[in-house]
Amino acid sequence: SMSNTPLVFGNACASSNSPAGAAGLSPGFGSQFFAQGAISFIGTYAPITQTLAVRFARKFFELLLTPGGAPAAVGQTAPGMAVGRALLETKRFFAAEGQPDPSYLYYCLYGPAETCFCFEQ
């Protein structure tokens, strides 16, 4: 079982889809993490390129974890953006740079969009 209600970032080919040939009857990759206690899962619904996947993850986590995005509880470091906002802003970043590879649009969030991640000081 997972502890501390983690975010799982499934940066793999079609990580949010059900297994091939399952016709939607089998649980997808993401649902397996929810079953183990994850609060949020980000995955792709179609294959993505490795180059874009690495860049996307780097930008997403930069926005998610850079302090100043939301108020923090006493004894904790302020989080960055909420997970849903960080995902949206990451997509906007790639759109603004004119990214010719559209696979940045394939990322989906499952879980509460307003979730923020704080860290103990």
PDB file of C-alpha atoms in Angstrom:
ATOM      1  CA  SER A   1       0.000   0.000   0.000  1.00  0.00           C
ATOM      2  CA  MET A   2       1.172   3.546  -0.774  1.00  0.00           C
ATOM      3  CA  SER A   3       1.491   6.086   2.004  1.00  0.00           C
ATOM      4  CA  ASN A   4       1.168   9.873   2.090  1.00  0.00           C
ATOM      5  CA  THR A   5      -1.383   9.885  -0.773  1.00  0.00           C
ATOM      6  CA  PRO A   6       1.146  10.101  -3.606  1.00  0.00           C
ATOM      7  CA  LEU A   7       0.928  11.431  -7.088  1.00  0.00           C
ATOM      8  CA  VAL A   8       1.876   8.831  -9.686  1.00  0.00           C
ATOM      9  CA  PHE A   9       3.169  10.198 -12.978  1.00  0.00           C
ATOM     10  CA  GLY A  10       2.839   7.351 -15.505  1.00  0.00           C
ATOM     11  CA  ASN A  11       5.193   8.563 -18.205  1.00  0.00           C
ATOM     12  CA  ALA A  12       4.836   5.465 -20.365  1.00  0.00           C
ATOM     13  CA  CYS A  13       3.093   4.618 -23.632  1.00  0.00           C
ATOM     14  CA  ALA A  14      -0.663   4.972 -23.179  1.00  0.00           C
ATOM     15  CA  SER A  15      -0.322   4.580 -19.400  1.00  0.00           C
ATOM     16  CA  SER A  16      -3.925   5.502 -18.651  1.00  0.00           C
ATOM     17  CA  ASN A  17      -5.470   2.986 -21.059  1.00  0.00           C
ATOM     18  CA  SER A  18      -6.645  -0.530 -20.366  1.00  0.00           C
ATOM     19  CA  PRO A  19      -4.351  -3.319 -21.529  1.00  0.00           C
ATOM     20  CA  ALA A  20      -4.380  -3.988 -25.279  1.00  0.00           C
ATOM     21  CA  GLY A  21      -7.280  -6.174 -26.355  1.00  0.00           C
ATOM     22  CA  ALA A  22      -9.154  -5.758 -23.063  1.00  0.00           C
ATOM     23  CA  ALA A  23     -12.040  -3.846 -24.696  1.00  0.00           C
ATOM     24  CA  GLY A  24     -12.280  -1.666 -21.611  1.00  0.00           C
ATOM     25  CA  LEU A  25     -13.203  -4.559 -19.337  1.00  0.00           C
ATOM     26  CA  SER A  26      -9.908  -4.723 -17.443  1.00  0.00           C
ATOM     27  CA  PRO A  27      -8.694  -2.026 -15.100  1.00  0.00           C
ATOM     28  CA  GLY A  28      -6.146   0.316 -16.644  1.00  0.00           C
ATOM     29  CA  PHE A  29      -2.641   0.981 -15.411  1.00  0.00           C
ATOM     30  CA  GLY A  30      -3.763   4.045 -13.466  1.00  0.00           C
ATOM     31  CA  SER A  31      -6.544   2.272 -11.601  1.00  0.00           C
ATOM     32  CA  GLN A  32      -3.988  -0.147 -10.186  1.00  0.00           C
ATOM     33  CA  PHE A  33      -2.287   2.769  -8.421  1.00  0.00           C
ATOM     34  CA  PHE A  34      -5.617   4.063  -7.075  1.00  0.00           C
ATOM     35  CA  ALA A  35      -6.302   0.606  -5.675  1.00  0.00           C
ATOM     36  CA  GLN A  36      -3.037   0.902  -3.730  1.00  0.00           C
ATOM     37  CA  GLY A  37      -3.820   4.349  -2.303  1.00  0.00           C
ATOM     38  CA  ALA A  38      -2.625   6.936  -4.829  1.00  0.00           C
ATOM     39  CA  ILE A  39      -4.673  10.144  -4.727  1.00  0.00           C
ATOM     40  CA  SER A  40      -3.725  11.370  -8.225  1.00  0.00           C
ATOM     41  CA  PHE A  41      -2.539   9.671 -11.383  1.00  0.00           C
ATOM     42  CA  ILE A  42      -1.292  11.328 -14.562  1.00  0.00           C
ATOM     43  CA  GLY A  43      -0.995   9.141 -17.619  1.00  0.00           C
ATOM     44  CA  THR A  44      -1.269   9.269 -21.376  1.00  0.00           C
ATOM     45  CA  TYR A  45      -4.108   7.862 -23.440  1.00  0.00           C
ATOM     46  CA  ALA A  46      -1.943   7.287 -26.531  1.00  0.00           C
ATOM     47  CA  PRO A  47       1.746   6.630 -27.213  1.00  0.00           C
ATOM     48  CA  ILE A  48       4.173   9.497 -26.634  1.00  0.00           C
ATOM     49  CA  THR A  49       7.735  10.067 -27.796  1.00  0.00           C
ATOM     50  CA  GLN A  50      10.545   9.620 -25.301  1.00  0.00           C
ATOM     51  CA  THR A  51      12.029  13.040 -26.025  1.00  0.00           C
ATOM     52  CA  LEU A  52       8.773  14.846 -25.358  1.00  0.00           C
ATOM     53  CA  ALA A  53       7.961  12.651 -22.346  1.00  0.00           C
ATOM     54  CA  VAL A  54      11.171  13.670 -20.575  1.00  0.00           C
ATOM     55  CA  ARG A  55      10.681  17.373 -21.336  1.00  0.00           C
ATOM     56  CA  PHE A  56       7.020  17.248 -20.316  1.00  0.00           C
ATOM     57  CA  ALA A  57       7.763  15.569 -16.981  1.00  0.00           C
ATOM     58  CA  ARG A  58      10.527  18.068 -16.194  1.00  0.00           C
ATOM     59  CA  LYS A  59       8.287  21.076 -16.873  1.00  0.00           C
ATOM     60  CA  PHE A  60       5.304  19.572 -15.030  1.00  0.00           C
ATOM     61  CA  PHE A  61       7.284  18.854 -11.861  1.00  0.00           C
ATOM     62  CA  GLU A  62       8.950  22.273 -12.025  1.00  0.00           C
ATOM     63  CA  LEU A  63       5.493  23.909 -11.921  1.00  0.00           C
ATOM     64  CA  LEU A  64       4.117  21.459  -9.364  1.00  0.00           C
ATOM     65  CA  LEU A  65       6.975  21.738  -6.889  1.00  0.00           C
ATOM     66  CA  THR A  66       8.375  25.273  -7.195  1.00  0.00           C
ATOM     67  CA  PRO A  67       7.311  27.021  -3.976  1.00  0.00           C
ATOM     68  CA  GLY A  68       4.896  29.924  -4.048  1.00  0.00           C
ATOM     69  CA  GLY A  69       1.841  28.485  -5.780  1.00  0.00           C
ATOM     70  CA  ALA A  70      -0.367  28.119  -2.716  1.00  0.00           C
ATOM     71  CA  PRO A  71      -0.355  28.776   1.046  1.00  0.00           C
ATOM     72  CA  ALA A  72       1.316  26.138   3.207  1.00  0.00           C
ATOM     73  CA  ALA A  73       0.354  24.706   6.564  1.00  0.00           C
ATOM     74  CA  VAL A  74       2.468  25.561   9.608  1.00  0.00           C
ATOM     75  CA  GLY A  75       5.772  23.652   9.486  1.00  0.00           C
ATOM     76  CA  GLN A  76       5.570  22.956   5.764  1.00  0.00           C
ATOM     77  CA  THR A  77       7.136  24.454   2.653  1.00  0.00           C
ATOM     78  CA  ALA A  78       4.672  26.198   0.319  1.00  0.00           C
ATOM     79  CA  PRO A  79       3.771  24.048  -2.652  1.00  0.00           C
ATOM     80  CA  GLY A  80       3.852  25.034  -6.280  1.00  0.00           C
ATOM     81  CA  MET A  81       0.736  24.885  -8.422  1.00  0.00           C
ATOM     82  CA  ALA A  82      -2.112  22.490  -7.803  1.00  0.00           C
ATOM     83  CA  VAL A  83      -1.724  19.309  -9.853  1.00  0.00           C
ATOM     84  CA  GLY A  84      -4.500  20.170 -12.338  1.00  0.00           C
ATOM     85  CA  ARG A  85      -3.148  23.672 -12.879  1.00  0.00           C
ATOM     86  CA  ALA A  86       0.423  22.398 -13.312  1.00  0.00           C
ATOM     87  CA  LEU A  87      -0.780  19.940 -15.971  1.00  0.00           C
ATOM     88  CA  LEU A  88      -2.728  22.640 -17.828  1.00  0.00           C
ATOM     89  CA  GLU A  89       0.154  25.123 -17.671  1.00  0.00           C
ATOM     90  CA  THR A  90       2.585  22.478 -18.918  1.00  0.00           C
ATOM     91  CA  LYS A  91       0.366  21.891 -21.943  1.00  0.00           C
ATOM     92  CA  ARG A  92       0.125  25.649 -22.490  1.00  0.00           C
ATOM     93  CA  PHE A  93       3.921  25.910 -22.331  1.00  0.00           C
ATOM     94  CA  PHE A  94       4.332  23.366 -25.145  1.00  0.00           C
ATOM     95  CA  ALA A  95       1.559  24.980 -27.210  1.00  0.00           C
ATOM     96  CA  ALA A  96       3.169  28.420 -26.838  1.00  0.00           C
ATOM     97  CA  GLU A  97       6.544  27.163 -28.023  1.00  0.00           C
ATOM     98  CA  GLY A  98       4.860  25.742 -31.124  1.00  0.00           C
ATOM     99  CA  GLN A  99       5.713  22.127 -30.288  1.00  0.00           C
ATOM    100  CA  PRO A 100       5.225  20.152 -33.532  1.00  0.00           C
ATOM    101  CA  ASP A 101       4.771  16.833 -31.656  1.00  0.00           C
ATOM    102  CA  PRO A 102       1.128  16.847 -30.469  1.00  0.00           C
ATOM    103  CA  SER A 103       1.637  14.058 -27.928  1.00  0.00           C
ATOM    104  CA  TYR A 104       1.911  16.647 -25.139  1.00  0.00           C
ATOM    105  CA  LEU A 105      -1.894  16.799 -25.397  1.00  0.00           C
ATOM    106  CA  TYR A 106      -2.255  13.099 -24.495  1.00  0.00           C
ATOM    107  CA  TYR A 107      -1.627  13.568 -20.760  1.00  0.00           C
ATOM    108  CA  CYS A 108      -4.694  13.162 -18.519  1.00  0.00           C
ATOM    109  CA  LEU A 109      -5.210  13.686 -14.795  1.00  0.00           C
ATOM    110  CA  TYR A 110      -7.225  11.236 -12.744  1.00  0.00           C
ATOM    111  CA  GLY A 111      -7.937  12.486  -9.234  1.00  0.00           C
ATOM    112  CA  PRO A 112      -8.653  15.844  -7.604  1.00  0.00           C
ATOM    113  CA  ALA A 113      -7.316  18.735  -9.713  1.00  0.00           C
ATOM    114  CA  GLU A 114      -6.849  20.984  -6.669  1.00  0.00           C
ATOM    115  CA  THR A 115      -4.343  18.684  -4.913  1.00  0.00           C
ATOM    116  CA  CYS A 116      -1.139  20.440  -3.845  1.00  0.00           C
ATOM    117  CA  PHE A 117       1.965  18.807  -2.451  1.00  0.00           C
ATOM    118  CA  CYS A 118       3.595  20.349   0.631  1.00  0.00           C
ATOM    119  CA  PHE A 119       6.852  19.228   2.204  1.00  0.00           C
ATOM    120  CA  GLU A 120       7.926  19.125   5.839  1.00  0.00           C
ATOM    121  CA  GLN A 121      10.518  21.769   6.747  1.00  0.00           C
TER     122      GLN A 121
END
